[in-house]
mmCIF file of C-alpha atoms in Angstrom:
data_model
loop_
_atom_site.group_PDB
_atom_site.id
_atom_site.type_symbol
_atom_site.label_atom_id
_atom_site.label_comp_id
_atom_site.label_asym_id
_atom_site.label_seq_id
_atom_site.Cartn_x
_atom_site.Cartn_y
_atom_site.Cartn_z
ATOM 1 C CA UNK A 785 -24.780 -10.590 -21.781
ATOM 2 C CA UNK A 786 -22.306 -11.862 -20.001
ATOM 3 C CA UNK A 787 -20.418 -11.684 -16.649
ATOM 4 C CA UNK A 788 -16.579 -11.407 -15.706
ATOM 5 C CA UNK A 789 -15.092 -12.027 -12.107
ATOM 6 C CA UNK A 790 -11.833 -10.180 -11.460
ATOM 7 C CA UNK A 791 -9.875 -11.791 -8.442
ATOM 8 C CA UNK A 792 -8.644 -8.439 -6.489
ATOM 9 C CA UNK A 793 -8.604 -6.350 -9.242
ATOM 10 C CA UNK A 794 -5.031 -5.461 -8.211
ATOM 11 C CA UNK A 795 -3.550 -8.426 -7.806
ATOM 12 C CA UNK A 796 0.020 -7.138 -6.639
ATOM 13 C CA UNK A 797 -1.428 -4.341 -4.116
ATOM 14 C CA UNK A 798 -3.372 -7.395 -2.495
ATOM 15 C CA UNK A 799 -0.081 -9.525 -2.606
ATOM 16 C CA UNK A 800 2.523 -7.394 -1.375
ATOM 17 C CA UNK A 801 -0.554 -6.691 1.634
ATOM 18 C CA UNK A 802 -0.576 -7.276 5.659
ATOM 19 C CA UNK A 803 -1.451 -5.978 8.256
ATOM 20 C CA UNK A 804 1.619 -3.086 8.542
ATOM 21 C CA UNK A 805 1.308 -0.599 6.596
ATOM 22 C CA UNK A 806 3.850 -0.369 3.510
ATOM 23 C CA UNK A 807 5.620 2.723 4.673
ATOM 24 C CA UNK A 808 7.483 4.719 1.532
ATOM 25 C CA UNK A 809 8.679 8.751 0.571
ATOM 26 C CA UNK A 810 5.102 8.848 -0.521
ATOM 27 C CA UNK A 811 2.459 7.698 2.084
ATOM 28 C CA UNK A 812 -1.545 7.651 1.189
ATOM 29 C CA UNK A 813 -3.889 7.398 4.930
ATOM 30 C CA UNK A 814 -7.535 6.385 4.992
ATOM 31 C CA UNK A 815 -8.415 8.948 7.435
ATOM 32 C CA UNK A 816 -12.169 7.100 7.981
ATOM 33 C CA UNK A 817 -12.762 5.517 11.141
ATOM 34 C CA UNK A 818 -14.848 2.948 9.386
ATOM 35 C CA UNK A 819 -16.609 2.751 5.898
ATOM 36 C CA UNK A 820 -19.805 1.702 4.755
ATOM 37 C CA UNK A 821 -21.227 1.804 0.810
ATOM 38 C CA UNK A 822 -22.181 4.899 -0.759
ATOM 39 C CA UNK A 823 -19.878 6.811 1.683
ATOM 40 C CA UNK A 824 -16.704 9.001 0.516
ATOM 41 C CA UNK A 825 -13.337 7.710 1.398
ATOM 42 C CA UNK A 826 -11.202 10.440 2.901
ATOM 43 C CA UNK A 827 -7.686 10.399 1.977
ATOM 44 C CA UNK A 828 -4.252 12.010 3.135
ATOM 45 C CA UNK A 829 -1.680 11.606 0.439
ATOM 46 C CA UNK A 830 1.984 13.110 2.415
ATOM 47 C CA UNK A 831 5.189 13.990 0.288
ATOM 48 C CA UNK A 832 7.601 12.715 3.212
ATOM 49 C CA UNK A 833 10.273 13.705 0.836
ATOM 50 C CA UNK A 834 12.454 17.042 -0.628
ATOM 51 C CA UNK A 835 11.660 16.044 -3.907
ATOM 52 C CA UNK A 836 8.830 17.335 -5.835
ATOM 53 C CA UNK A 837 6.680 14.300 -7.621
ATOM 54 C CA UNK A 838 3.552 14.040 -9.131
ATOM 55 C CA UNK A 839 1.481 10.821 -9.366
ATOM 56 C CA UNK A 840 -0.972 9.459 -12.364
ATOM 57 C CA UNK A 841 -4.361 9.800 -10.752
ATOM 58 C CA UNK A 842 -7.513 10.972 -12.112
ATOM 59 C CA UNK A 843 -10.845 11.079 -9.973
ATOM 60 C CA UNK A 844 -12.539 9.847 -13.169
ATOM 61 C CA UNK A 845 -10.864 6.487 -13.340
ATOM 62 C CA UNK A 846 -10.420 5.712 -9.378
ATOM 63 C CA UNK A 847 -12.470 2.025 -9.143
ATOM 64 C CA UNK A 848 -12.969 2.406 -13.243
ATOM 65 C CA UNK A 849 -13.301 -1.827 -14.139
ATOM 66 C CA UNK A 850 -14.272 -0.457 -17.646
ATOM 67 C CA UNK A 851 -10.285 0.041 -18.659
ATOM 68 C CA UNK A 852 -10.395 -3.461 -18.997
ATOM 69 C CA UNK A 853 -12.643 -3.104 -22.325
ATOM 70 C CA UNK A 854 -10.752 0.098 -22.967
ATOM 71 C CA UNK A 855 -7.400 -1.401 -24.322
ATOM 72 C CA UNK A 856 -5.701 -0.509 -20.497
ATOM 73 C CA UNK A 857 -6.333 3.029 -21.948
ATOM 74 C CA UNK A 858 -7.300 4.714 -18.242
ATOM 75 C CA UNK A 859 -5.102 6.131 -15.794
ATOM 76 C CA UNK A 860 -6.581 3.687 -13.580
ATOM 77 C CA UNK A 861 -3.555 4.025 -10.567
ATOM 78 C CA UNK A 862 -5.254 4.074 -7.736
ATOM 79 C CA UNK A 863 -7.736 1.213 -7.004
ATOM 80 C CA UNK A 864 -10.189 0.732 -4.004
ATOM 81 C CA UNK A 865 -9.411 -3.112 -2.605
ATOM 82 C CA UNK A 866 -11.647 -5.600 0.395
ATOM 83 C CA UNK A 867 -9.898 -7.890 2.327
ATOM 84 C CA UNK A 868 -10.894 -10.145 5.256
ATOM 85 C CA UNK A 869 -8.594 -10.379 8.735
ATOM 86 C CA UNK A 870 -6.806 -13.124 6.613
ATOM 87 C CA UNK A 871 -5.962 -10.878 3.571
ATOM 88 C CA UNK A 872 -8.182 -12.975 1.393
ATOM 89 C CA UNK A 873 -9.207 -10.139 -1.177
ATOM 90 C CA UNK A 874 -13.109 -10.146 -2.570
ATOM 91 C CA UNK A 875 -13.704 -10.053 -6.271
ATOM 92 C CA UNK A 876 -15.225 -8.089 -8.510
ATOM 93 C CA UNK A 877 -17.906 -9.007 -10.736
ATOM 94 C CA UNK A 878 -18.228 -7.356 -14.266
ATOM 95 C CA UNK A 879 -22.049 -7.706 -15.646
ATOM 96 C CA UNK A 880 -21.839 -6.787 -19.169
ATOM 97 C CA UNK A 881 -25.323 -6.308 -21.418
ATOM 98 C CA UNK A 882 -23.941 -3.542 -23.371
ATOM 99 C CA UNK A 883 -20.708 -1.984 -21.902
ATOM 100 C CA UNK A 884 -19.668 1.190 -23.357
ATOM 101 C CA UNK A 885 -15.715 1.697 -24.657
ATOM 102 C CA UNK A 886 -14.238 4.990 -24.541
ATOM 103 C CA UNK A 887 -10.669 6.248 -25.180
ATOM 104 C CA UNK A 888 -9.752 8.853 -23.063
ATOM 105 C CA UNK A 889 -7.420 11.581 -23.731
ATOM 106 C CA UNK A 890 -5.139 12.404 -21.101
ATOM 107 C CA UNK A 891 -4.549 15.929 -19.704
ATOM 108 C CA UNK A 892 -2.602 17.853 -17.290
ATOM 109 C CA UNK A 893 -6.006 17.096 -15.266
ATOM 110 C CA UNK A 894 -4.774 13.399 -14.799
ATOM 111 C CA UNK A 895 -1.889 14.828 -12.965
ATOM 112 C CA UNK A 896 -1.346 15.175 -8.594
ATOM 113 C CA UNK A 897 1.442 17.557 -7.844
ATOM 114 C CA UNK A 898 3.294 16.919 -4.384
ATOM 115 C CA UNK A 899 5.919 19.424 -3.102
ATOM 116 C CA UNK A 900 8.144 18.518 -0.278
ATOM 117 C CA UNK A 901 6.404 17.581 2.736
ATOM 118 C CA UNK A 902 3.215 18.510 1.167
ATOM 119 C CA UNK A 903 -0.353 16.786 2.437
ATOM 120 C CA UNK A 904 -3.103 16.551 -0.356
ATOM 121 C CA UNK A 905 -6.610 15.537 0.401
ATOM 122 C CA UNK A 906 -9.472 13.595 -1.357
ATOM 123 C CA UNK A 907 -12.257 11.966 -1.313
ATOM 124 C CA UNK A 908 -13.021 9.079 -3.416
ATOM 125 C CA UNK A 909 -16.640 7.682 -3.529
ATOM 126 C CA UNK A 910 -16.762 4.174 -2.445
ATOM 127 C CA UNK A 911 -19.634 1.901 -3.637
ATOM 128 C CA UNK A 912 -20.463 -1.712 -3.570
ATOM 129 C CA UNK A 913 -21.701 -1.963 -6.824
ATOM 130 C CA UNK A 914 -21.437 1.039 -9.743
ATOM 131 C CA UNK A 915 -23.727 1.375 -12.731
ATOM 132 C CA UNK A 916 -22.058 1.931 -16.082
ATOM 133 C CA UNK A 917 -24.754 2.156 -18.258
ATOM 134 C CA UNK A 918 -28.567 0.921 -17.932
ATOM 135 C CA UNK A 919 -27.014 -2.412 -18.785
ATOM 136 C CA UNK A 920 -23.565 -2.484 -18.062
ATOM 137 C CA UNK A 921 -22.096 -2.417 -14.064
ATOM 138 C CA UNK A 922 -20.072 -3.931 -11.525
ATOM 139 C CA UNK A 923 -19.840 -4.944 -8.037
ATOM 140 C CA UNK A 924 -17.938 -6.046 -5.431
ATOM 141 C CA UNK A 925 -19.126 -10.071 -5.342
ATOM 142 C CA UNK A 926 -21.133 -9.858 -2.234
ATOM 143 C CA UNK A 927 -22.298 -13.489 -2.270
ATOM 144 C CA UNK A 928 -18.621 -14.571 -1.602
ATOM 145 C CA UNK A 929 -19.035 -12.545 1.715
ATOM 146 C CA UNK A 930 -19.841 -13.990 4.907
ATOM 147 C CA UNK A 931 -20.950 -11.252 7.723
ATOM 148 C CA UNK A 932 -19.487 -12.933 10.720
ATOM 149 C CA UNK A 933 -16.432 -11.734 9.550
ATOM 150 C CA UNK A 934 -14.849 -8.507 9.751
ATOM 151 C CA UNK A 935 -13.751 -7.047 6.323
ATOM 152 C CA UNK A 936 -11.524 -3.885 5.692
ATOM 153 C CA UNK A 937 -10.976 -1.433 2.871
ATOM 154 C CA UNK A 938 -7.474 0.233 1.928
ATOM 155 C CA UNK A 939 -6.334 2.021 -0.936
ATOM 156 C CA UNK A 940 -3.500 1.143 -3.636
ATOM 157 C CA UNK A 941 -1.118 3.428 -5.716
ATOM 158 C CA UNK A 942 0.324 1.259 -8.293
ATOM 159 C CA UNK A 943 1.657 2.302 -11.859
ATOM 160 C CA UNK A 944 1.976 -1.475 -13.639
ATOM 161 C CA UNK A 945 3.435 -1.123 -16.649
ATOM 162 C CA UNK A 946 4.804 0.938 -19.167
ATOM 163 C CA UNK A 947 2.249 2.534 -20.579
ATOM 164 C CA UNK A 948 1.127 4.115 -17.487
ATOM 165 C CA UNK A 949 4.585 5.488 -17.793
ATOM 166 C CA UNK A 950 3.649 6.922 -21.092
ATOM 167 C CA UNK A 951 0.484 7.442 -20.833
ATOM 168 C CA UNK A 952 0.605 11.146 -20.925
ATOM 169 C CA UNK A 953 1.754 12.977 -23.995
ATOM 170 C CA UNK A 954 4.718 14.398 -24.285
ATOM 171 C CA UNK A 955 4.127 17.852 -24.313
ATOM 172 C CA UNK A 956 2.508 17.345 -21.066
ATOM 173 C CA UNK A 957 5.335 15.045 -19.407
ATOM 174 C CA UNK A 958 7.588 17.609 -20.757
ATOM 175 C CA UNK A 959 6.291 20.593 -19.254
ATOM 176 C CA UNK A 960 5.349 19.115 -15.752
ATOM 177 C CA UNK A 961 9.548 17.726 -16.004
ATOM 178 C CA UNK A 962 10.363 21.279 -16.868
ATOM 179 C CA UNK A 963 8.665 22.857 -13.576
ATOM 180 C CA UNK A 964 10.730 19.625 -11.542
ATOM 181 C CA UNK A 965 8.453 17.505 -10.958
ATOM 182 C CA UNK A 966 9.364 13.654 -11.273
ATOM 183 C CA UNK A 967 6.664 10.801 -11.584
ATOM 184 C CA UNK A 968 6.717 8.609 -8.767
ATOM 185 C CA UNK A 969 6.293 5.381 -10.266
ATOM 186 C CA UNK A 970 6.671 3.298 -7.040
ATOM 187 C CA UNK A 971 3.837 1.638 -5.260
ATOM 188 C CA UNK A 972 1.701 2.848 -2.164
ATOM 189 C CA UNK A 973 -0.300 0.748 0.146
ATOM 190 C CA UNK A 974 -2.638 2.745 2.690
ATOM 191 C CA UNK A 975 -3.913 1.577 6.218
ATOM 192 C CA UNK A 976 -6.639 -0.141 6.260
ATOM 193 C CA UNK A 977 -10.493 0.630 8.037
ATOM 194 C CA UNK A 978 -13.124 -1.270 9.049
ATOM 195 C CA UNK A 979 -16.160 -2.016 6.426
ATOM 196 C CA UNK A 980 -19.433 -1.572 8.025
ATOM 197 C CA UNK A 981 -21.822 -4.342 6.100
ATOM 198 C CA UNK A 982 -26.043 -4.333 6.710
ATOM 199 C CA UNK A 983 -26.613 -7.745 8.362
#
């Protein structure tokens, strides 16, 4: 057994952070008024452009800490980030017992198509702490927060490297190329909402 901190899990989104929003031809809105745990975040992801672009997002992977034990092998682009009124990010803690590894195979499922001007919108589940496996799960490192301080939530769109790039196979690059679509491979920083925390 053993445990793993992550310090903002990523470390660029909570960087290049403050309190303006990071406006670009792609924009992603937390349309929440506040959040608590086990609540859905409700997004608004806007096309401000007259290009057509697709992203690298899969609902599976959103807040998945397990690509870290699966060789980076998850299209793990959008992440789910806490920071205080000082944009001091919270970890998150990686309890390991038995952590599974799987290799996923990527599809035209991992895949968000944006038109010009077009508005898409999700909802992302937003927990505190996620179970993995009966001995295996993760959390955000709630002893590190003090509750006489107000905390937020935003969302990050951030392709890292080049395998994200490439992370789809050809064929399926191809064919989404083919139809005009181009990946946007730059990255978005939402607004940010209050976290509600139990006192």
């Amino acid at each position: 057994m053993k445990k793993i901190i992550f310090i903002c899990f990523v470390l660029i989104g909570c960087a290049k952070y403050n309190r303006s929003e990071i406006r670009s031809d792609i924009d992603i809105r937390l349309t929440n008024t506040s959040v608590k745990d086990s609540t859905d975040l409700k997004i608004t992801i806007t096309n401000n452009t007259l290009k057509n672009y697709y992203l690298l997002y899969s609902s599976k992977s959103v807040n998945d800490i397990m690509k870290e034990f699966n060789n980076g092998e998850s299209l793990y682009t959008i992440s789910v980030d806490i920071v205080d009124d000082k944009n001091s990010p919270i970890s998150i803690e990686l309890y390991d017992g038995s952590c599974p590894i799987n290799i996923p195979v990527h599809t035209t499922e991992d895949i968000l198509k944006l038109k010009p001007k077009q508005k898409v919108k999700l909802s992302i589940p937003f927990r505190m702490k996620t179970n993995v496996s009966t001995y295996c799960y993760y959390q955000y490192v709630i002893d590190t927060i003090d509750l006489n301080k107000q905390y937020y939530v935003y969302v990050d769109y951030y392709i890292g490297n080049e395998y994200f790039k490439n992370a789809l196979p050809k064929t399926v690059k191809d064919s989404i190329e083919q139809m005009g679509y181009e990946l946007y491979d730059k990255q978005i920083v939402s607004n940010r909402v209050p976290l509600v925390l139990k006192k």
